[in-house]
Tab-separated table of C-alpha atoms in Angstrom:
chain	number	residue	atom	x	y	z
A	23	UNK	CA	33.649	41.909	-44.137
A	24	UNK	CA	35.751	40.716	-47.031
A	25	UNK	CA	39.243	39.294	-46.825
A	26	UNK	CA	41.612	38.438	-49.637
A	27	UNK	CA	43.467	35.184	-50.145
A	28	UNK	CA	47.200	35.860	-50.430
A	29	UNK	CA	50.276	33.752	-51.134
A	30	UNK	CA	52.103	32.692	-47.974
A	31	UNK	CA	55.232	30.778	-48.932
A	32	UNK	CA	54.079	27.724	-50.897
A	33	UNK	CA	50.595	27.989	-49.355
A	34	UNK	CA	47.778	30.502	-49.299
A	35	UNK	CA	46.359	32.348	-46.323
A	36	UNK	CA	43.955	35.014	-45.130
A	37	UNK	CA	44.354	37.575	-42.371
A	38	UNK	CA	41.627	38.008	-39.780
A	39	UNK	CA	41.307	41.188	-37.763
A	40	UNK	CA	41.530	41.235	-33.973
A	41	UNK	CA	37.826	42.132	-33.857
A	42	UNK	CA	36.880	38.985	-35.779
A	43	UNK	CA	39.081	36.802	-33.555
A	44	UNK	CA	37.659	38.367	-30.389
A	45	UNK	CA	34.071	37.929	-31.591
A	46	UNK	CA	34.791	34.251	-32.332
A	47	UNK	CA	36.673	33.821	-29.011
A	48	UNK	CA	39.744	32.651	-30.917
A	49	UNK	CA	43.305	33.538	-29.913
A	50	UNK	CA	46.622	33.468	-31.714
A	51	UNK	CA	48.047	29.907	-31.818
A	52	UNK	CA	44.596	28.320	-31.211
A	53	UNK	CA	43.817	25.330	-33.414
A	54	UNK	CA	40.756	25.351	-35.667
A	55	UNK	CA	38.886	22.539	-37.409
A	56	UNK	CA	38.375	23.259	-41.117
A	57	UNK	CA	35.337	21.894	-42.948
A	58	UNK	CA	34.226	22.525	-46.510
A	59	UNK	CA	30.482	22.149	-47.040
A	60	UNK	CA	28.410	23.302	-50.000
A	61	UNK	CA	31.262	25.507	-51.226
A	62	UNK	CA	31.691	27.186	-47.825
A	63	UNK	CA	34.852	27.074	-45.716
A	64	UNK	CA	33.911	26.667	-42.044
A	65	UNK	CA	36.428	27.275	-39.248
A	66	UNK	CA	35.532	25.997	-35.763
A	67	UNK	CA	37.337	25.662	-32.467
A	68	UNK	CA	37.573	21.964	-31.625
A	69	UNK	CA	35.694	20.783	-28.566
A	70	UNK	CA	38.009	20.758	-25.578
A	71	UNK	CA	37.771	17.901	-23.120
A	72	UNK	CA	36.909	19.062	-19.609
A	73	UNK	CA	39.097	18.235	-16.634
A	74	UNK	CA	37.651	16.166	-13.792
A	75	UNK	CA	37.380	19.323	-11.665
A	76	UNK	CA	35.469	21.113	-14.463
A	77	UNK	CA	33.132	18.134	-14.869
A	78	UNK	CA	32.332	18.136	-11.141
A	79	UNK	CA	31.159	21.798	-11.059
A	80	UNK	CA	27.505	21.009	-11.944
A	81	UNK	CA	27.484	18.602	-8.983
A	82	UNK	CA	28.810	21.122	-6.451
A	83	UNK	CA	32.491	20.696	-7.329
A	84	UNK	CA	33.037	18.149	-4.536
A	85	UNK	CA	35.604	15.542	-5.580
A	86	UNK	CA	35.871	13.972	-2.117
A	87	UNK	CA	34.434	10.482	-2.469
A	88	UNK	CA	34.796	9.769	1.241
A	89	UNK	CA	36.307	6.650	2.700
A	90	UNK	CA	37.581	3.615	0.844
A	91	UNK	CA	34.963	1.209	-0.416
A	92	UNK	CA	35.246	-2.430	0.589
A	93	UNK	CA	34.716	-4.606	-2.467
A	94	UNK	CA	35.189	-7.818	-0.465
A	95	UNK	CA	37.809	-10.502	-0.807
A	96	UNK	CA	39.699	-10.937	-4.114
A	97	UNK	CA	37.896	-13.192	-6.576
A	98	UNK	CA	40.155	-14.844	-9.107
A	99	UNK	CA	43.718	-13.806	-9.956
A	100	UNK	CA	43.855	-10.276	-8.478
A	101	UNK	CA	47.104	-9.415	-6.715
A	102	UNK	CA	46.821	-7.280	-3.568
């Protein structure tokens, strides 16, 4: 598919069809990283950091660490 670069205020822009956005899993107002390499313009969704709950899913999703852990008496200048 071809698109045309058009003036957009003092900048330039291209329009992408809904089909292209859906295929790339990109939504309106999403941010994209832009890279130029070997004369090609590459648009990529930035990597999103996972929440703690999302990170725990491969381990059964259990965030309950149980009871408190006794680290012993303070050593040095800790204030308890």
